[in-house]
Coordinates of N, CA and C in Angstrom, one line a residue:
X1 N -114.7 10.0 8.4 CA -116.2 10.9 8.1 C -117.6 10.2 8.5
X2 N -117.3 8.7 9.0 CA -118.6 8.4 9.6 C -118.5 8.7 10.9
X3 N -119.8 9.5 12.1 CA -120.1 9.7 13.0 C -119.2 8.7 14.3
X4 N -119.6 7.7 13.7 CA -119.1 6.9 15.0 C -117.6 6.7 15.2
X5 N -116.5 7.4 14.1 CA -115.6 6.8 14.1 C -114.9 8.2 15.4
X6 N -115.5 9.0 15.6 CA -115.4 10.3 16.6 C -115.0 9.4 18.3
X7 N -114.4 10.0 18.8 CA -113.8 9.5 19.6 C -115.3 10.1 20.7
X8 N -115.7 9.1 22.1 CA -116.9 9.7 22.3 C -116.6 10.0 23.7
X9 N -115.2 9.7 24.2 CA -114.8 10.4 25.3 C -113.4 10.8 25.4
X10 N -113.4 11.9 25.7 CA -112.0 12.7 25.5 C -111.3 12.4 26.9
X11 N -110.1 11.8 26.8 CA -109.6 11.7 28.2 C -107.8 12.9 28.1
X12 N -108.1 12.9 29.2 CA -106.5 13.9 29.4 C -105.9 13.2 30.8
X13 N -104.5 13.8 30.3 CA -103.5 13.0 31.4 C -103.0 14.3 32.2
X14 N -103.1 15.4 33.1 CA -102.4 16.0 33.6 C -101.9 16.3 34.4
X15 N -100.2 16.4 34.7 CA -99.4 16.2 35.8 C -99.6 17.9 36.5
X16 N -99.4 17.6 38.3 CA -100.1 18.9 38.8 C -99.3 18.8 39.9
X17 N -98.4 19.9 40.3 CA -97.1 19.4 41.6 C -98.0 20.6 42.8
X18 N -97.4 19.7 43.3 CA -97.4 19.9 45.2 C -96.6 20.2 45.9
X19 N -96.4 21.4 45.8 CA -95.1 22.2 46.6 C -95.1 23.1 47.6
X20 N -94.1 23.4 48.3 CA -94.1 24.2 49.9 C -93.5 23.7 50.7
X21 N -93.4 24.1 51.9 CA -92.1 23.7 52.9 C -92.1 22.3 53.2
X22 N -91.3 21.9 54.0 CA -91.5 20.4 54.6 C -92.2 20.8 55.9
X23 N -93.4 19.7 55.3 CA -94.2 19.7 56.8 C -95.7 20.9 56.8
X24 N -95.9 20.8 56.0 CA -97.1 21.6 55.6 C -98.4 20.8 55.3
X25 N -98.1 19.3 55.3 CA -99.1 18.8 55.0 C -99.4 18.1 53.4
X26 N -98.5 18.6 52.4 CA -98.3 18.0 51.2 C -99.1 16.5 50.5
X27 N -98.2 15.8 51.5 CA -98.8 14.3 51.3 C -100.2 13.9 51.5
X28 N -100.1 15.0 52.9 CA -101.8 14.6 53.7 C -102.7 14.7 53.1
X29 N -102.4 16.1 52.1 CA -103.4 16.5 51.2 C -104.0 15.5 50.2
X30 N -102.7 15.3 49.7 CA -102.8 14.4 48.2 C -103.8 12.9 48.9
X31 N -102.9 12.6 50.2 CA -103.4 11.1 50.0 C -104.7 11.4 50.6
X32 N -105.6 12.4 51.2 CA -106.7 12.8 50.9 C -107.8 13.0 50.3
X33 N -107.3 13.7 49.0 CA -107.4 13.4 48.2 C -107.9 12.4 46.9
X34 N -106.9 11.6 47.0 CA -106.1 10.6 46.0 C -107.4 9.2 46.7
X35 N -107.2 8.6 48.1 CA -107.6 7.7 48.9 C -108.3 8.0 49.8
X36 N -109.0 9.0 50.4 CA -109.9 9.1 51.3 C -109.3 8.8 52.8
X37 N -107.8 8.9 52.8 CA -107.1 9.2 54.2 C -106.8 9.8 54.9
X38 N -106.8 9.8 56.1 CA -105.8 10.8 56.5 C -105.0 10.2 57.6
X39 N -103.6 10.4 58.1 CA -102.7 9.7 58.8 C -101.9 10.9 59.5
X40 N -101.7 10.8 60.6 CA -100.8 11.5 61.4 C -99.4 11.6 61.1
X41 N -98.9 10.2 60.7 CA -97.6 9.4 60.5 C -97.0 9.7 58.9
X42 N -96.3 10.7 58.6 CA -95.7 10.3 57.1 C -94.3 10.8 57.3
X43 N -93.6 10.3 56.8 CA -92.2 10.2 56.5 C -91.9 11.2 55.9
X44 N -90.7 12.2 56.3 CA -90.8 13.1 54.8 C -90.5 12.4 53.7
X45 N -91.2 13.3 52.6 CA -91.3 12.7 51.3 C -89.4 13.1 50.6
X46 N -89.1 11.6 50.3 CA -87.5 12.2 49.8 C -87.5 12.3 48.2
X47 N -87.3 13.5 48.0 CA -87.2 13.3 46.4 C -88.5 13.3 45.8
X48 N -89.2 12.5 44.9 CA -90.5 12.9 44.3 C -91.0 11.6 45.1
X49 N -92.9 12.2 44.8 CA -93.4 10.9 44.7 C -94.8 11.1 44.2
X50 N -95.5 10.3 43.3 CA -97.2 10.6 42.8 C -97.9 9.8 42.8
X51 N -99.4 10.3 42.7 CA -99.9 10.0 43.0 C -101.7 10.3 42.2
X52 N -102.5 8.7 41.8 CA -102.9 9.0 40.4 C -104.6 9.9 40.4
X53 N -105.4 10.5 40.4 CA -106.9 10.6 40.7 C -106.8 10.8 39.6
X54 N -108.5 9.5 39.4 CA -108.8 9.8 37.8 C -110.3 10.4 38.4
X55 N -110.9 11.2 37.6 CA -111.9 12.1 37.8 C -112.8 11.6 36.4
X56 N -114.3 11.4 36.9 CA -115.0 11.6 35.4 C -115.9 12.8 35.4
X57 N -115.2 13.5 34.6 CA -115.2 15.3 34.7 C -116.6 15.4 34.2
X58 N -117.2 15.0 33.1 CA -118.5 14.8 32.7 C -118.6 13.8 31.7
X59 N -119.9 13.7 31.4 CA -119.8 12.2 30.3 C -119.2 12.0 28.8
X60 N -118.6 13.2 29.0 CA -117.6 13.2 27.6 C -116.1 13.2 27.9
X61 N -115.9 13.7 29.7 CA -114.3 14.0 29.6 C -114.1 12.9 30.6
X62 N -113.2 12.2 30.7 CA -112.0 11.7 31.8 C -110.7 12.6 31.8
X63 N -110.7 12.6 33.1 CA -109.3 13.5 33.8 C -108.4 12.5 34.2
X64 N -107.4 12.4 34.5 CA -106.3 11.7 35.3 C -105.3 12.7 35.5
X65 N -105.2 13.0 37.2 CA -104.7 13.6 37.6 C -103.1 13.2 38.2
X66 N -102.5 13.5 37.6 CA -100.7 13.2 37.9 C -99.7 14.1 39.6
X67 N -100.1 13.8 40.6 CA -100.2 14.9 41.2 C -98.9 13.9 42.0
X68 N -98.1 15.3 41.8 CA -96.5 15.1 42.0 C -96.2 15.3 43.3
X69 N -96.2 15.1 44.5 CA -95.2 15.5 45.6 C -94.2 15.8 45.6
X70 N -93.7 17.3 45.8 CA -92.2 17.3 45.6 C -91.8 17.5 46.9
X71 N -90.6 16.9 47.4 CA -90.4 17.2 48.9 C -89.3 18.7 49.1
X72 N -90.1 19.0 50.2 CA -89.5 20.7 50.5 C -87.8 20.9 51.0
X73 N -87.3 20.1 51.3 CA -85.9 20.2 51.6 C -85.3 20.9 50.9
X74 N -84.3 21.9 51.1 CA -83.6 22.7 50.2 C -83.2 22.1 49.4
X75 N -82.0 21.1 49.9 CA -80.9 20.6 49.2 C -81.7 20.1 48.0
X76 N -82.8 19.4 48.0 CA -83.5 19.0 46.8 C -83.5 20.5 45.7
X77 N -83.3 21.5 45.9 CA -83.7 22.4 45.3 C -83.3 22.5 43.6
X78 N -81.8 21.9 43.5 CA -81.1 21.9 42.7 C -82.0 21.0 41.3
X79 N -82.7 20.0 42.3 CA -83.1 18.7 41.2 C -84.6 19.1 40.7
X80 N -85.4 20.4 40.9 CA -86.6 20.7 40.6 C -86.9 20.5 39.1
X81 N -86.4 21.0 38.5 CA -86.6 21.4 37.5 C -86.9 20.3 36.2
X82 N -86.1 19.2 36.5 CA -86.8 18.2 36.0 C -88.2 17.8 36.4
X83 N -88.5 17.4 37.8 CA -89.6 17.4 38.2 C -90.8 18.3 38.2
X84 N -90.4 19.4 37.4 CA -91.4 20.4 36.9 C -92.0 20.6 35.5
X85 N -90.9 19.9 34.8 CA -91.0 19.3 33.6 C -92.6 18.9 33.4
X86 N -93.1 19.5 31.7 CA -94.3 19.4 31.3 C -95.7 19.4 32.8
X87 N -95.5 20.3 33.7 CA -96.7 20.6 34.8 C -97.4 21.0 33.8
X88 N -99.0 21.3 34.5 CA -99.6 22.2 33.7 C -101.0 23.1 34.6
X89 N -100.1 22.8 36.1 CA -101.1 23.2 37.1 C -100.3 22.9 38.3
X90 N -100.1 23.5 39.7 CA -99.7 23.4 41.0 C -100.6 24.0 41.9
X91 N -100.2 23.3 43.3 CA -100.7 23.8 44.4 C -99.5 24.4 45.2
X92 N -99.4 25.4 45.6 CA -98.4 25.7 46.6 C -99.0 25.5 48.1
X93 N -98.5 25.0 49.1 CA -99.2 24.9 50.0 C -98.4 25.7 51.1
X94 N -99.0 26.2 52.3 CA -98.2 26.5 53.3 C -99.3 26.0 54.9
X95 N -98.5 26.4 56.3 CA -99.5 26.1 57.0 C -99.8 26.9 58.1
X96 N -101.2 27.3 57.9 CA -101.4 28.2 59.0 C -100.9 28.2 60.3
X97 N -100.0 27.4 61.0 CA -99.9 27.1 62.2 C -99.1 27.8 62.4
X98 N -98.2 28.2 61.2 CA -96.6 28.4 61.0 C -96.2 29.7 60.0
X99 N -96.2 30.7 60.4 CA -96.3 31.9 60.1 C -94.9 31.8 58.7
X100 N -93.7 31.4 59.1 CA -92.3 31.3 58.4 C -92.9 30.0 57.3
X101 N -93.4 29.2 57.1 CA -94.5 29.0 55.8 C -94.8 29.6 54.5
X102 N -95.7 30.5 55.2 CA -96.5 30.8 54.2 C -95.2 32.6 53.3
X103 N -94.7 32.5 54.7 CA -93.1 33.8 53.8 C -92.5 32.9 52.4
X104 N -92.4 31.7 53.1 CA -91.7 30.9 51.9 C -92.4 30.9 50.3
X105 N -93.5 31.0 50.6 CA -94.8 30.9 49.3 C -94.3 31.7 48.0
X106 N -94.2 33.0 48.4 CA -93.9 33.9 47.2 C -92.1 33.0 46.6
X107 N -91.5 32.5 47.6 CA -90.1 31.5 46.5 C -90.5 31.1 45.9
X108 N -91.6 29.9 45.9 CA -92.1 28.6 45.8 C -92.6 29.0 44.7
X109 N -93.1 30.1 44.3 CA -94.1 30.6 43.1 C -92.8 31.3 42.0
X110 N -91.9 31.9 43.1 CA -90.9 32.4 41.8 C -90.6 31.2 41.2
X111 N -90.2 30.3 41.9 CA -89.2 29.2 41.6 C -90.1 28.2 40.4
X112 N -91.1 27.9 40.6 CA -92.3 27.8 39.7 C -92.4 28.3 38.7
X113 N -92.8 29.6 38.4 CA -92.8 30.3 37.4 C -91.4 30.4 36.6
X114 N -90.3 30.2 37.5 CA -89.7 29.8 36.3 C -88.7 29.0 35.6
X115 N -89.1 28.0 36.2 CA -88.8 26.5 35.7 C -90.0 26.1 34.5
X116 N -90.9 26.3 35.1 CA -92.4 25.8 33.9 C -93.2 26.7 33.5
X117 N -93.5 26.0 32.0 CA -94.7 27.4 31.6 C -95.3 26.5 30.8
X118 N -96.5 27.3 30.3 CA -97.7 26.7 29.5 C -97.1 26.8 27.9
X119 N -97.6 26.6 26.8 CA -97.3 26.2 25.7 C -97.1 28.0 25.4
X120 N -98.1 28.3 25.8 CA -98.4 30.3 25.0 C -97.1 31.0 25.7
X121 N -96.0 30.5 26.7 CA -95.5 31.3 27.6 C -96.1 31.6 29.1
X122 N -97.4 31.6 29.2 CA -97.9 31.9 30.8 C -97.3 31.2 31.3
X123 N -97.3 32.1 32.6 CA -97.5 30.8 33.9 C -98.4 29.7 34.2
X124 N -98.0 28.4 34.5 CA -99.0 27.7 34.6 C -100.0 28.0 36.0
X125 N -101.2 27.6 35.9 CA -102.4 28.1 36.6 C -101.9 27.4 38.2
X126 N -101.9 28.1 39.3 CA -102.0 27.5 40.2 C -102.4 28.1 41.8
X127 N -102.7 27.3 42.1 CA -104.1 27.8 44.0 C -102.8 27.2 44.8
X128 N -103.5 28.2 45.8 CA -102.7 28.4 47.6 C -103.6 27.8 48.2
X129 N -103.1 27.4 49.2 CA -103.8 25.8 50.0 C -103.3 26.5 51.2
X130 N -104.2 26.9 52.4 CA -104.0 27.6 53.3 C -104.1 26.1 54.2
X131 N -103.0 25.6 54.9 CA -103.4 24.5 55.0 C -103.9 24.1 56.7
X132 N -104.1 23.3 57.3 CA -104.3 22.8 58.4 C -105.4 24.0 59.1
X133 N -106.3 24.5 58.5 CA -107.0 25.3 58.6 C -107.7 25.0 60.1
X134 N -108.0 23.9 60.8 CA -108.6 23.1 61.7 C -107.9 23.3 62.9
X135 N -106.3 23.9 62.3 CA -105.7 24.1 64.0 C -105.5 25.7 64.7
X136 N -104.7 26.1 65.7 CA -104.8 27.5 66.1 C -104.1 27.7 65.0
X137 N -104.9 29.2 64.7 CA -103.8 29.9 63.5 C -102.6 30.8 64.1
X138 N -101.3 30.7 63.6 CA -100.2 31.4 63.9 C -100.4 33.0 62.8
X139 N -101.0 32.6 61.7 CA -100.8 34.4 60.6 C -102.5 34.3 60.8
X140 N -102.2 35.5 60.5 CA -103.8 36.3 60.4 C -104.1 36.1 58.5
X141 N -104.3 35.2 58.5 CA -104.8 35.2 56.7 C -106.1 35.6 56.3
X142 N -106.9 37.0 56.8 CA -108.1 37.8 55.9 C -107.9 37.7 54.7
X143 N -109.5 37.6 54.6 CA -110.0 37.1 52.7 C -109.1 38.4 52.2
X144 N -109.2 39.6 52.5 CA -108.6 41.0 51.8 C -106.7 40.5 51.5
X145 N -106.6 40.4 52.7 CA -105.1 39.8 52.5 C -104.6 38.6 51.6
X146 N -105.7 38.0 51.5 CA -104.9 36.5 50.6 C -105.3 36.8 49.9
X147 N -106.6 37.5 49.6 CA -106.9 38.2 48.1 C -105.6 38.8 46.8
X148 N -105.4 39.7 47.9 CA -104.2 40.6 47.8 C -102.8 40.1 47.0
X149 N -102.8 39.6 48.1 CA -101.8 38.7 47.9 C -101.3 37.6 46.7
X150 N -102.8 37.1 46.4 CA -102.7 36.1 45.2 C -102.8 36.9 44.2
X151 N -103.7 38.4 44.0 CA -103.3 38.9 42.3 C -101.9 39.4 42.5
X152 N -101.2 39.8 43.8 CA -99.7 40.5 43.5 C -99.0 39.3 43.0
X153 N -99.2 37.7 43.8 CA -97.9 36.5 43.2 C -98.7 35.6 42.2
X154 N -100.1 36.1 41.6 CA -99.8 35.2 40.3 C -101.0 34.1 40.2
X155 N -101.3 33.7 41.7 CA -102.4 32.8 42.1 C -103.4 33.1 41.6
X156 N -104.0 32.0 40.9 CA -105.6 31.7 40.3 C -106.8 32.4 42.0
X157 N -105.8 31.9 42.8 CA -107.2 31.7 43.9 C -106.1 30.8 45.7
X158 N -106.9 31.1 46.2 CA -107.2 30.4 47.7 C -107.8 29.7 48.3
X159 N -107.6 28.7 49.0 CA -108.9 27.9 49.7 C -108.1 27.3 51.2
X160 N -108.6 28.1 52.1 CA -108.5 27.3 53.3 C -108.3 25.8 53.8
X161 N -107.6 24.7 53.6 CA -108.0 23.4 54.0 C -107.5 22.5 54.7
X162 N -108.0 21.4 55.0 CA -107.3 21.3 56.4 C -107.8 19.4 55.6
X163 N -106.2 18.4 55.6 CA -106.5 17.0 55.1 C -107.3 16.5 55.9
X164 N -107.0 16.8 57.8 CA -107.3 16.0 58.6 C -109.1 16.0 59.0
X165 N -109.8 16.7 58.5 CA -110.9 17.0 59.0 C -111.6 17.1 57.2
X166 N -111.2 16.9 56.3 CA -111.5 16.9 54.8 C -111.9 18.6 54.4
X167 N -111.3 19.5 54.4 CA -112.1 20.3 54.4 C -111.4 21.2 53.2
X168 N -112.1 21.5 52.2 CA -111.7 22.2 50.5 C -110.8 21.5 49.5
X169 N -110.6 20.1 50.2 CA -110.0 19.8 49.7 C -110.1 19.2 47.8
X170 N -111.1 18.3 47.7 CA -112.4 18.7 47.0 C -112.3 19.3 45.7
X171 N -112.7 20.4 46.6 CA -113.3 22.0 46.1 C -111.8 22.8 45.5
X172 N -110.9 22.9 46.3 CA -109.3 23.5 45.4 C -109.1 22.4 44.1
X173 N -109.2 21.3 44.1 CA -109.2 20.3 42.4 C -109.7 20.7 42.0
X174 N -111.0 20.6 42.6 CA -111.8 21.0 41.5 C -111.8 22.2 40.6
X175 N -111.3 22.8 41.4 CA -110.9 25.0 40.7 C -109.8 24.8 40.0
X176 N -108.7 24.3 40.5 CA -107.5 24.1 39.4 C -108.0 22.7 38.3
X177 N -108.6 22.3 38.3 CA -108.8 21.4 37.2 C -109.0 21.8 35.7
X178 N -110.5 22.6 36.7 CA -111.6 23.4 35.9 C -110.4 24.9 34.7
X179 N -109.5 25.2 35.8 CA -108.7 26.5 35.1 C -107.7 25.9 33.8
X180 N -107.1 24.2 34.2 CA -106.5 23.6 33.3 C -107.4 23.2 32.1
X181 N -108.3 22.6 32.2 CA -109.2 22.2 30.9 C -109.5 23.6 30.2
X182 N -109.8 24.9 31.0 CA -109.7 26.1 30.0 C -108.7 26.4 29.2
X183 N -107.2 25.9 29.8 CA -106.3 26.2 28.9 C -106.1 25.3 27.8
X184 N -107.0 24.3 27.7 CA -107.0 23.2 26.8 C -107.9 23.7 25.5
X185 N -108.9 24.7 25.6 CA -109.8 24.9 24.9 C -109.3 25.2 23.5
X186 N -110.1 24.9 22.1 CA -109.6 24.9 20.9 C -109.1 23.9 20.4
X187 N -108.8 22.5 21.1 CA -108.6 21.6 20.6 C -109.7 20.7 19.9
X188 N -108.8 20.0 18.9 CA -110.2 19.3 17.5 C -111.0 19.1 18.1
X189 N -110.5 18.2 19.5 CA -111.9 17.3 20.1 C -113.1 18.6 20.4
X190 N -113.0 19.5 20.8 CA -114.1 20.6 20.5 C -114.8 20.9 19.0
X191 N -114.0 21.2 18.4 CA -114.5 21.0 17.1 C -115.6 20.0 16.8
X192 N -114.5 18.6 17.1 CA -115.7 17.7 16.4 C -116.9 17.9 17.4
X193 N -116.9 18.1 18.3 CA -117.8 17.8 19.1 C -119.1 18.6 19.1
X194 N -118.7 19.9 18.4 CA -119.3 20.9 18.8 C -120.6 20.5 18.8
X195 N -121.0 20.5 17.8 CA -122.7 20.5 16.8 C -123.5 19.2 18.2
X196 N -122.4 18.1 18.9 CA -123.3 17.6 19.5 C -123.5 18.1 21.5
X197 N -123.1 18.8 21.6 CA -122.9 19.5 23.0 C -124.3 19.6 23.5
X198 N -125.2 20.3 23.1 CA -126.4 20.1 23.3 C -127.5 19.5 23.5
X199 N -127.2 17.9 23.0 CA -127.7 16.9 23.0 C -127.0 16.2 24.4
X200 N -126.3 17.0 25.0 CA -125.6 16.3 25.6 C -125.7 16.5 27.1
X201 N -126.4 17.4 27.2 CA -126.6 18.1 28.3 C -127.4 17.3 29.7
X202 N -128.3 16.8 29.1 CA -129.0 16.1 29.7 C -128.0 15.0 30.3
X203 N -127.3 14.3 29.8 CA -126.8 13.1 30.1 C -125.8 13.7 31.0
X204 N -125.1 15.1 31.0 CA -124.5 15.5 32.2 C -125.4 15.6 33.3
X205 N -126.3 16.0 33.2 CA -126.8 16.9 34.8 C -127.2 15.6 35.0
X206 N -127.2 14.1 34.2 CA -127.8 12.6 35.2 C -126.5 12.1 35.8
X207 N -125.1 11.8 34.7 CA -123.7 11.5 35.4 C -123.1 12.5 36.2
X208 N -123.8 13.5 36.7 CA -123.0 14.6 37.0 C -122.7 14.1 39.2
X209 N -123.3 13.5 39.4 CA -123.1 12.9 40.6 C -121.6 12.0 40.6
X210 N -121.0 11.4 39.3 CA -120.2 10.9 39.6 C -118.8 12.1 39.2
X211 N -119.1 13.0 38.9 CA -118.2 13.8 38.5 C -117.0 14.5 39.5
X212 N -116.5 15.5 39.8 CA -115.0 15.8 40.8 C -115.6 16.6 41.9
X213 N -117.1 16.7 41.3 CA -117.1 17.6 43.4 C -118.3 17.1 43.9

């Protein structure tokens, strides 16, 4: 009953998958986002690896993002269902310097949609990353073409990224987390704190510098 018993900060743990063909830069994107590092030399991820990114989303919301790096090797294909379990969002990555990796995107998206769904039965929010955009392109991913592709295959949107040059990695992650949080609307937390939101707007503005963007 007492106001003080309501938790001041809502904490979330979100499992997010990073999938795509071998060598498209999935591990590099995660390392860049979580550790602000880029290394030219990664061994192929065998099986699964995951990293944790903690985001002060706003003064009331702490998001822990568990990024699962799933191997691109086809021989692991039959193991992916267990990795996909309970995921609430995904990045599908391709390499703009290798057209074949873009051709595989639809297959990855289909695989994802067939193995994991939100509680309401909808596909989990997913974002397409056109990685290595700092290098010479093998495919013409014009905006209109990509927008159309995303509509047809059910992606929320797409970003040209470069783990090496740190282009759009944070922006893409912010966009995905925003959509994941939108799916969580209507939780008791929102109801109990609804009357306090106005009071906190200034605090949010003051603290936004430590936020995700």
